[in-house]
Amino acid sequence: MRLVMIGAGYVGLVSGACFADFGHDVICVDKIESKIEALRNGVIPIFEPGLQKIVEDNQNAGRLQFSTDIAAAVRDADVVFIAVGTPSRRGDGHADLSYVYAAAREIALAVTGFTVIVTKSTVPVGTGDEVERIIRETNPAADVAVVSNPEFLREGAAIADFKRPDRIVIGTEDARAIEVMREVYRPLYLNEAPLLFCERRTSELIKYAANAFLAMKITFINEIADLAERVGADVQKVAKGIGLDKRIGGKFLHAGPGYGGSCFPKDTVALVKTAQDYDSPVRLIEATVAVNDTRKRAMARKIVAACGGDVRGKKVAILGLTFKPNTDDMREAPSLAIIQALQDNGAIVHAYDPEGMAAAKELLPGTTFGKDAYEIAEGADALVLVTEWDEFRALDFRRLGNLMTSAVFVDLRNVYPVREVTRHGFIYHGVGRRNSGA
Ligand code: NAD
Ligand code: UDX
């Protein structure tokens, strides 16, 4: 089949490359010329494990192409996926749909023959209706079906998530579109991924409900972590103890500095806005958003307390800046608010991240960046693990202790067993565990 991806970002590029790997002919279109030029030359604009190889292989096999010419790409397509950004609209928190609607107009002008238009971007309920209206208004002769097919991949594990999803949700009641979408996903269906067909609006709501539920689950365990600290319990054991109940499940119960990233923060707020518009408030999600917002600054207060209540003139070394490991994405990363709060309190912040520093340098003026954990730890009053990259899982605490001014370790991801750190003379501060050490 001939597929087109509009938007070659985290979702469009990964989905396009994976569809090509399954044997489809794919053209990824983006309006940023430098991005397309780089992709044509084999340079992947994002860090996503495994993506380089899959792009290269499929480009060489002639199944994956890159273009800025949306009209030429769409003309012969069977299916056109819209995978452009839907960021928070400045001012009111609704999803900004201007990129989706602009893409719909451009697609409408170029389609020939029956074409399935699929919104893969995360879009509020009713967006499919508006995309269809725009297409019919722009080109009344266009023979299209507009389908919702939200994407559930996670950054850092995107290829595995795309190729072996828990489910594929397809929102359409159009018989021709159902057949086409079955064909598109046949390879994944053969991978035993269940295809869930439903109405378009249901599909759109499934995406927001899924993200909101996961954000709520993380926020729940974060609040239990705070309580565990007060009452002298260990949140990791609480998470295990509740997660073994199959009705609850053990995933997304890792307490930490609050959820970040390009999806949960904007999608929870957008759902709250949609619900308010329909006079059917989602109060649990309103609370989730509010609790998560306060958490990042609370983490900064935890670090200040670990430094004896005052960080003025003290050096704080930050390990990990991206919102999660195995990505270079800094969107809504907890590190941003934490570092800002530390600097507001007079701290001198040094930081290191394996993949996020190029973006972080733009976002964190006043921060000094180092080449590894040991360089930034030199002379530091506290070392803080914010993002759990693998390379921070086997730190040499003896060496760190010798480099640092005070042996204080704040582990915002509970990566280390307490004893492994304290036996080198460190004071350990985790999340939802008792502080311990010298
Ligand atoms: P992104 O910002 O990485 O990529 C979007 C791309 O679309 C950009 O390269 C931009 O230049 C391009 N674009 C915008 N308008 C265009 C147009 N008219 N023609 C051609 N290209 C255009 O965004 P992303 O992270 O890939 O997210 C895309 C959508 O997928 C969002 O709705 C997001 O909520 C959703 N989503 C993201 C993830 C994720 O992990 N990032 C996961 C699931 C769903
Ligand atoms: C999320 C959804 O998981 C995915 O299905 C959707 O398509 C896009 O949004 P992503 O943002 O890439 O994916 O990463 P995810 O692994 O969900 O993590 C999101 C945030 O939650 C990160 O900041 C992460 O550190 C945090 N998190 C996650 C926790 O704090 N604890 C957990 O147990 C899990």
Coordinates of C-alpha atoms and ligand atoms in Angstrom, one line a residue:
M1 CA 0.0 0.0 0.0
R2 CA 1.1 3.6 -0.5
L3 CA 1.1 5.5 2.7
V4 CA 1.9 9.1 3.5
M5 CA 2.9 10.5 6.9
I6 CA 2.3 14.2 7.2
G7 CA 4.8 15.3 10.0
A8 CA 8.1 13.6 10.4
G9 CA 8.5 14.1 14.1
Y10 CA 8.6 11.5 16.9
V11 CA 5.4 9.8 15.8
G12 CA 5.4 10.4 12.1
L13 CA 9.0 9.2 11.6
V14 CA 8.7 6.2 13.8
S15 CA 5.4 5.1 12.4
G16 CA 6.5 5.8 8.8
A17 CA 9.7 3.8 9.2
C18 CA 7.9 0.9 10.9
F19 CA 5.1 0.8 8.3
A20 CA 7.9 0.7 5.6
D21 CA 9.6 -2.1 7.6
F22 CA 6.3 -4.1 7.3
G23 CA 6.5 -3.8 3.5
H24 CA 4.4 -0.7 2.7
D25 CA 5.6 2.1 0.5
V26 CA 5.9 5.2 2.7
I27 CA 6.6 8.9 2.1
C28 CA 7.2 11.0 5.2
V29 CA 6.4 14.6 4.5
D30 CA 7.5 17.5 6.7
K31 CA 7.4 21.3 6.0
I32 CA 10.9 21.8 7.6
E33 CA 13.2 21.5 4.7
S34 CA 16.4 21.0 6.8
K35 CA 14.8 18.1 8.5
I36 CA 13.9 16.4 5.2
E37 CA 17.3 17.2 3.8
A38 CA 18.9 15.6 6.8
L39 CA 16.7 12.5 6.6
R40 CA 17.5 12.1 3.0
N41 CA 21.2 12.1 3.9
G42 CA 20.7 9.5 6.6
V43 CA 20.8 11.9 9.5
I44 CA 18.0 11.2 12.1
P45 CA 16.8 14.4 13.7
I46 CA 15.8 12.8 17.0
F47 CA 17.4 10.3 19.4
E48 CA 15.3 7.1 19.4
P49 CA 16.9 3.7 20.0
G50 CA 16.9 1.5 16.8
L51 CA 15.4 4.2 14.6
Q52 CA 18.6 5.0 12.6
K53 CA 18.9 1.4 11.4
I54 CA 15.3 0.9 10.5
V55 CA 15.2 4.2 8.5
E56 CA 18.5 3.3 6.7
D57 CA 17.4 -0.2 5.8
N58 CA 14.0 0.9 4.4
Q59 CA 15.5 3.9 2.6
N60 CA 18.0 1.5 0.9
A61 CA 15.2 -0.9 0.1
G62 CA 13.3 2.0 -1.6
R63 CA 10.2 1.7 0.6
L64 CA 10.8 4.9 2.6
Q65 CA 11.1 8.3 1.1
F66 CA 11.2 11.8 2.5
S67 CA 9.7 14.9 0.9
T68 CA 8.5 18.5 1.5
D69 CA 6.1 18.2 -1.4
I70 CA 2.8 17.3 0.3
A71 CA 0.7 17.6 -3.0
A72 CA 3.0 15.2 -4.9
A73 CA 3.1 12.7 -2.1
V74 CA -0.7 12.7 -1.4
R75 CA -1.7 12.4 -5.1
D76 CA -1.1 8.7 -5.4
A77 CA -1.6 7.7 -1.7
D78 CA -4.0 5.1 -0.5
V79 CA -3.8 6.4 3.1
V80 CA -2.6 9.8 4.4
F81 CA -1.8 9.9 8.1
I82 CA -1.8 13.3 9.9
A83 CA 1.0 13.1 12.5
V84 CA 1.6 16.8 13.2
G85 CA 2.0 18.4 16.6
T86 CA -1.0 19.3 18.7
P87 CA 0.6 21.4 21.5
S88 CA -1.2 23.3 24.2
R89 CA -2.7 26.5 22.8
R90 CA -1.1 29.4 24.5
G91 CA -3.4 31.0 27.0
D92 CA -6.2 28.5 27.4
G93 CA -4.7 25.0 27.5
H94 CA -6.9 23.6 24.7
A95 CA -5.1 21.6 22.0
D96 CA -3.8 23.8 19.2
L97 CA -5.3 22.2 16.1
S98 CA -4.0 24.7 13.6
Y99 CA -1.3 22.3 12.3
V100 CA -3.9 19.5 11.9
Y101 CA -6.4 21.8 10.0
A102 CA -3.6 23.3 7.8
A103 CA -2.6 19.7 6.9
A104 CA -6.2 18.8 6.1
R105 CA -6.5 21.7 3.7
E106 CA -3.3 20.8 1.9
I107 CA -4.4 17.2 1.7
A108 CA -7.8 18.1 0.3
L109 CA -6.3 20.1 -2.6
A110 CA -4.1 17.1 -3.6
V111 CA -6.2 13.9 -3.2
T112 CA -7.2 11.8 -6.2
G113 CA -9.3 8.7 -6.1
F114 CA -10.6 7.2 -2.9
T115 CA -8.2 8.1 0.0
V116 CA -8.4 7.4 3.7
I117 CA -7.3 10.3 5.8
V118 CA -6.2 9.3 9.3
T119 CA -5.6 11.5 12.3
K120 CA -2.8 9.9 14.2
S121 CA -2.1 13.1 16.1
T122 CA -3.7 13.2 19.5
V123 CA -6.8 15.4 18.9
P124 CA -9.9 16.3 21.0
V125 CA -13.2 14.7 20.4
G126 CA -14.9 16.2 17.3
T127 CA -11.7 17.0 15.5
G128 CA -12.3 14.2 12.9
D129 CA -15.7 15.9 12.1
E130 CA -13.9 19.2 11.6
V131 CA -11.2 17.6 9.4
E132 CA -13.9 16.1 7.3
R133 CA -15.8 19.3 7.0
I134 CA -12.6 21.2 6.0
I135 CA -11.8 18.6 3.3
R136 CA -15.3 18.7 1.9
E137 CA -15.4 22.5 1.9
T138 CA -11.9 22.8 0.3
N139 CA -12.5 20.1 -2.4
P140 CA -16.2 19.1 -2.7
A141 CA -15.2 16.4 -5.2
A142 CA -12.7 14.6 -2.9
D143 CA -13.6 11.0 -2.3
V144 CA -12.3 10.5 1.3
A145 CA -13.0 8.8 4.6
V146 CA -11.7 10.4 7.7
V147 CA -10.6 8.0 10.4
S148 CA -9.2 8.4 13.9
N149 CA -6.2 6.1 14.7
P150 CA -4.5 7.4 17.8
E151 CA -0.9 6.4 18.6
F152 CA 0.1 4.9 21.9
L153 CA 3.9 4.6 21.5
R154 CA 6.2 5.8 24.2
E155 CA 9.4 7.7 23.4
G156 CA 12.5 5.7 24.1
A157 CA 10.7 2.4 23.4
A158 CA 8.9 3.7 20.3
I159 CA 9.8 1.0 17.8
A160 CA 8.9 -1.9 20.0
D161 CA 5.7 -0.2 21.1
F162 CA 4.7 0.5 17.5
K163 CA 5.5 -3.0 16.3
R164 CA 3.9 -4.8 19.2
P165 CA 1.2 -2.6 20.6
D166 CA -1.2 -3.7 23.3
R167 CA -4.0 -2.7 20.8
I168 CA -4.7 -0.7 17.7
V169 CA -7.7 1.6 17.9
I170 CA -9.5 2.6 14.7
G171 CA -12.3 5.0 14.8
T172 CA -14.5 4.8 11.7
E173 CA -17.8 3.4 10.6
D174 CA -17.1 3.6 6.9
A175 CA -17.0 0.1 5.4
R176 CA -14.4 1.0 2.7
A177 CA -12.1 2.6 5.3
I178 CA -12.4 -0.4 7.6
E179 CA -11.1 -2.6 4.9
V180 CA -8.2 -0.3 4.0
M181 CA -7.2 0.1 7.7
R182 CA -7.3 -3.7 8.1
E183 CA -4.9 -4.0 5.2
V184 CA -2.6 -1.2 6.6
Y185 CA -2.4 -3.0 10.0
R186 CA -2.4 -6.6 8.7
P187 CA 1.3 -7.1 9.6
L188 CA 0.7 -6.0 13.2
Y189 CA -2.6 -7.9 13.3
L190 CA -0.5 -10.9 12.4
N191 CA 1.7 -10.0 15.4
E192 CA -1.5 -10.6 17.4
A193 CA -2.2 -7.0 18.2
P194 CA -5.9 -6.7 18.7
L195 CA -7.7 -4.2 16.3
L196 CA -10.4 -2.3 18.1
F197 CA -12.9 -0.7 15.7
C198 CA -15.2 1.9 17.1
E199 CA -16.9 5.2 16.2
R200 CA -14.5 8.1 15.5
R201 CA -15.4 10.1 18.6
T202 CA -15.0 7.1 20.8
S203 CA -11.5 6.5 19.4
E204 CA -10.6 10.2 20.0
L205 CA -11.7 9.9 23.6
I206 CA -9.9 6.6 24.1
K207 CA -6.5 8.3 23.5
Y208 CA -7.2 11.1 26.1
A209 CA -8.7 8.7 28.6
A210 CA -5.7 6.4 28.4
N211 CA -3.1 9.2 28.9
A212 CA -5.2 10.7 31.7
F213 CA -5.5 7.4 33.4
L214 CA -1.7 6.7 33.3
A215 CA -1.0 10.3 34.4
M216 CA -3.4 9.8 37.3
K217 CA -1.8 6.5 38.3
I218 CA 1.7 8.1 38.5
T219 CA 0.3 11.0 40.4
F220 CA -1.5 8.6 42.8
I221 CA 1.7 6.8 43.7
N222 CA 3.6 10.1 44.0
E223 CA 1.1 11.2 46.7
I224 CA 1.4 7.8 48.4
A225 CA 5.2 8.3 48.3
D226 CA 4.9 11.6 50.2
L227 CA 2.7 9.9 52.8
A228 CA 5.1 6.9 53.0
E229 CA 7.9 9.4 53.9
R230 CA 5.9 10.8 56.7
V231 CA 4.7 7.5 58.2
G232 CA 8.0 5.7 57.7
A233 CA 6.9 3.3 55.0
D234 CA 8.6 2.4 51.7
V235 CA 6.7 3.4 48.6
Q236 CA 8.4 0.9 46.3
K237 CA 7.2 -2.0 48.5
V238 CA 3.7 -0.4 48.6
A239 CA 3.8 -0.2 44.7
K240 CA 4.8 -3.8 44.5
G241 CA 2.2 -4.8 47.1
I242 CA -0.6 -3.1 45.3
G243 CA 0.6 -3.8 41.8
L244 CA 0.6 -7.5 42.2
D245 CA -3.2 -7.2 42.4
K246 CA -4.1 -7.8 38.7
R247 CA -6.9 -5.4 39.0
I248 CA -4.3 -2.6 39.7
G249 CA -1.2 -3.8 37.8
G250 CA 2.4 -3.0 38.6
K251 CA 3.1 -0.6 35.7
F252 CA 3.2 3.2 36.0
L253 CA 3.6 3.0 39.7
H254 CA 7.2 4.3 39.9
A255 CA 7.2 7.3 42.2
G256 CA 9.4 10.2 41.0
P257 CA 9.6 13.9 40.3
G258 CA 6.2 14.0 38.5
Y259 CA 5.3 13.1 34.9
G260 CA 6.7 15.3 32.1
G261 CA 7.1 14.9 28.3
S262 CA 5.3 15.9 25.2
C263 CA 2.0 14.1 25.9
F264 CA 0.8 13.7 29.5
P265 CA 1.0 17.4 30.5
K266 CA -0.7 18.8 27.5
D267 CA -3.2 15.9 27.0
T268 CA -4.4 16.0 30.6
V269 CA -5.0 19.7 30.4
A270 CA -6.7 19.4 27.0
L271 CA -9.1 16.7 28.4
V272 CA -9.9 19.0 31.4
K273 CA -10.8 21.8 28.9
T274 CA -12.9 19.6 26.7
A275 CA -14.8 18.2 29.7
Q276 CA -15.4 21.8 31.0
D277 CA -16.7 22.8 27.5
Y278 CA -19.2 19.9 27.7
D279 CA -20.2 20.8 31.3
S280 CA -19.0 17.4 32.4
P281 CA -15.9 18.1 34.5
V282 CA -13.3 15.4 35.1
R283 CA -12.3 16.4 38.6
L284 CA -9.9 13.5 39.1
I285 CA -7.9 14.8 36.2
E286 CA -8.1 18.4 37.3
A287 CA -6.6 17.2 40.6
T288 CA -4.0 15.2 38.8
V289 CA -2.8 18.2 36.8
A290 CA -2.7 20.4 39.9
V291 CA -0.8 17.8 42.0
N292 CA 1.7 17.2 39.3
D293 CA 2.3 20.9 38.8
T294 CA 3.2 21.4 42.4
R295 CA 5.4 18.3 42.5
K296 CA 8.4 19.6 40.6
R297 CA 8.9 22.6 42.9
A298 CA 8.3 20.2 45.8
M299 CA 11.3 18.2 44.5
A300 CA 13.4 21.3 44.5
R301 CA 12.4 21.9 48.2
K302 CA 13.5 18.3 48.9
I303 CA 16.9 19.0 47.4
V304 CA 17.2 22.3 49.4
A305 CA 16.3 20.4 52.6
A306 CA 18.9 17.7 51.7
C307 CA 21.5 20.6 51.5
G308 CA 20.7 21.6 55.1
G309 CA 17.9 24.0 54.2
D310 CA 19.9 26.5 52.2
V311 CA 21.5 26.2 48.7
R312 CA 22.7 29.8 48.4
G313 CA 26.1 29.7 46.8
K314 CA 26.1 25.8 46.9
K315 CA 26.9 23.7 43.9
V316 CA 24.2 21.2 43.0
A317 CA 25.0 18.6 40.3
I318 CA 22.1 17.3 38.3
L319 CA 22.2 13.9 36.5
G320 CA 19.7 13.5 33.7
L321 CA 17.7 16.3 32.1
T322 CA 15.3 14.7 29.5
F323 CA 11.8 13.9 30.7
K324 CA 12.7 10.2 30.7
P325 CA 15.7 8.1 29.6
N326 CA 16.4 7.0 26.0
T327 CA 15.1 10.2 24.4
D328 CA 16.5 13.6 23.6
D329 CA 13.1 15.2 24.3
M330 CA 13.1 18.0 26.8
R331 CA 9.5 19.0 26.5
E332 CA 8.0 19.5 29.9
A333 CA 10.9 17.7 31.6
P334 CA 10.7 17.9 35.4
S335 CA 14.4 19.0 35.4
L336 CA 13.4 22.3 33.9
A337 CA 11.3 23.4 36.8
I338 CA 13.6 21.8 39.4
I339 CA 16.7 23.6 38.1
Q340 CA 14.8 26.9 37.8
A341 CA 13.7 26.6 41.4
L342 CA 17.2 25.7 42.7
Q343 CA 18.6 28.7 40.8
D344 CA 15.9 31.0 42.2
N345 CA 17.1 29.8 45.6
G346 CA 20.7 30.8 44.8
A347 CA 22.2 27.4 43.9
I348 CA 24.9 27.0 41.3
V349 CA 23.7 24.2 39.0
H350 CA 25.9 21.9 37.0
A351 CA 24.2 19.3 34.8
Y352 CA 24.8 16.4 32.5
D353 CA 22.6 14.3 30.2
P354 CA 23.6 11.7 27.7
E355 CA 21.3 13.0 24.8
G356 CA 19.4 16.0 26.0
M357 CA 22.1 18.7 26.4
A358 CA 21.8 20.3 23.0
A359 CA 18.1 21.2 23.7
A360 CA 18.8 21.8 27.4
K361 CA 21.4 24.5 26.7
E362 CA 18.7 26.6 25.0
L363 CA 16.2 26.1 27.8
L364 CA 18.5 26.4 30.9
P365 CA 20.6 29.5 30.7
G366 CA 22.7 30.0 33.8
T367 CA 23.4 26.2 34.0
T368 CA 26.9 24.8 33.5
F369 CA 27.0 21.6 31.5
G370 CA 29.6 18.9 32.0
K371 CA 30.7 15.8 30.1
D372 CA 29.8 13.1 32.6
A373 CA 28.6 12.5 36.2
Y374 CA 32.1 12.8 37.6
E375 CA 32.9 16.1 36.0
I376 CA 29.8 17.8 37.4
A377 CA 30.2 16.2 40.8
E378 CA 33.5 17.8 41.4
G379 CA 33.2 20.2 44.4
A380 CA 29.4 19.6 44.6
D381 CA 27.4 19.9 47.8
A382 CA 24.7 17.5 46.4
L383 CA 24.3 15.1 43.5
V384 CA 20.8 14.7 42.3
L385 CA 19.6 11.9 40.0
V386 CA 16.6 13.3 38.0
T387 CA 16.4 11.0 34.9
E388 CA 17.2 7.3 35.3
W389 CA 19.5 6.8 32.3
D390 CA 21.2 3.4 32.4
E391 CA 24.6 5.0 32.6
F392 CA 23.6 6.4 36.1
R393 CA 22.7 2.9 37.4
A394 CA 26.3 1.9 38.3
L395 CA 27.8 5.1 39.6
D396 CA 31.2 4.8 41.5
F397 CA 30.2 6.3 44.8
R398 CA 33.6 5.9 46.3
R399 CA 35.0 8.1 43.5
L400 CA 32.1 10.5 43.7
G401 CA 32.5 10.8 47.5
N402 CA 36.2 11.8 47.0
L403 CA 35.2 14.5 44.4
M404 CA 32.3 16.1 46.2
T405 CA 32.4 18.7 49.0
S406 CA 29.5 17.0 50.8
A407 CA 28.5 13.4 50.2
V408 CA 24.7 14.0 49.7
F409 CA 22.8 12.0 47.1
V410 CA 19.2 12.7 46.1
D411 CA 17.7 9.9 44.1
L412 CA 14.5 11.2 42.6
R413 CA 13.9 7.9 40.8
N414 CA 14.7 5.5 43.6
V415 CA 17.3 3.8 41.4
Y416 CA 19.6 2.7 44.2
P417 CA 19.2 0.4 47.2
V418 CA 19.8 2.8 50.1
R419 CA 22.7 0.7 51.5
E420 CA 24.6 0.7 48.3
V421 CA 25.0 4.5 48.6
T422 CA 25.2 4.9 52.3
R423 CA 28.1 2.4 52.7
H424 CA 30.3 4.9 50.9
G425 CA 29.5 7.5 53.5
F426 CA 26.7 9.3 51.6
I427 CA 23.5 10.6 53.0
Y428 CA 20.7 9.2 50.8
H429 CA 17.4 10.9 50.0
G430 CA 15.0 8.9 47.9
V431 CA 11.3 9.4 47.1
G432 CA 8.8 7.8 49.5
R433 CA 11.6 6.1 51.5
R434 CA 13.2 7.0 54.8
N435 CA 16.3 9.2 54.5
S436 CA 19.4 7.4 55.8
G437 CA 23.1 7.6 56.1
A438 CA 26.0 9.2 57.9
Ligands
NAD1 P1 6.7 16.6 16.7 O1 6.7 18.0 17.0 O2 7.9 15.8 17.0 O3 6.5 16.4 15.1 C1 5.5 17.1 14.3 C2 6.1 17.4 12.9 O4 5.0 17.8 12.1 C3 7.1 18.5 12.9 O5 8.3 18.0 12.3 C4 6.5 19.6 12.1 O6 7.4 20.3 11.3 C5 5.6 18.8 11.2 N1 4.4 19.5 10.6 C6 3.6 20.4 11.2 N2 2.7 20.8 10.3 C7 3.0 20.3 9.1 C8 2.4 20.3 7.8 N3 1.3 21.1 7.5 N4 3.0 19.6 6.8 C9 4.1 18.9 7.1 N5 4.6 18.7 8.3 C10 4.1 19.4 9.3 O7 5.4 15.9 17.3 P2 5.2 14.4 17.8 O8 5.9 14.3 19.2 O9 5.6 13.5 16.7 O10 3.7 14.4 18.0 C11 2.8 14.4 16.9 C12 1.4 14.0 17.4 O11 1.4 12.7 18.0 C13 0.9 14.9 18.6 O12 -0.5 15.1 18.4 C14 1.2 14.1 19.8 O13 0.3 14.4 20.9 C15 0.9 12.7 19.3 N6 1.7 11.7 20.0 C16 3.0 11.9 20.4 C17 3.7 10.8 21.0 C18 5.1 11.0 21.4 O14 5.6 10.1 22.1 N7 5.8 12.1 21.0 C19 3.0 9.6 21.3 C20 1.7 9.4 20.9 C21 1.0 10.5 20.3
UDX2 C1 3.2 8.6 27.0 C2 2.3 7.4 27.0 O1 2.9 6.3 27.8 C3 2.2 6.9 25.5 O2 1.3 5.8 25.5 C4 1.7 8.0 24.7 O3 1.5 7.6 23.4 C5 2.6 9.2 24.8 O4 2.7 9.6 26.2 P1 5.9 9.0 26.9 O5 5.5 10.4 27.3 O6 6.8 8.9 25.7 O7 4.5 8.2 26.6 O8 6.6 8.3 28.1 P2 6.1 7.5 29.4 O9 6.9 6.3 29.6 O10 4.6 7.3 29.5 O11 6.5 8.5 30.6 C6 5.8 9.8 30.8 C7 6.3 10.5 32.0 O12 5.8 9.8 33.2 C8 7.8 10.5 32.2 O13 8.1 11.8 32.7 C9 8.1 9.4 33.1 O14 9.3 9.6 33.9 C10 6.9 9.5 34.0 N1 6.6 8.2 34.7 C11 6.3 7.1 34.0 C12 6.7 8.1 36.1 O15 7.1 9.1 36.8 N2 6.5 6.9 36.7 C13 6.1 5.8 36.0 O16 5.8 4.8 36.7 C14 6.0 5.9 34.6

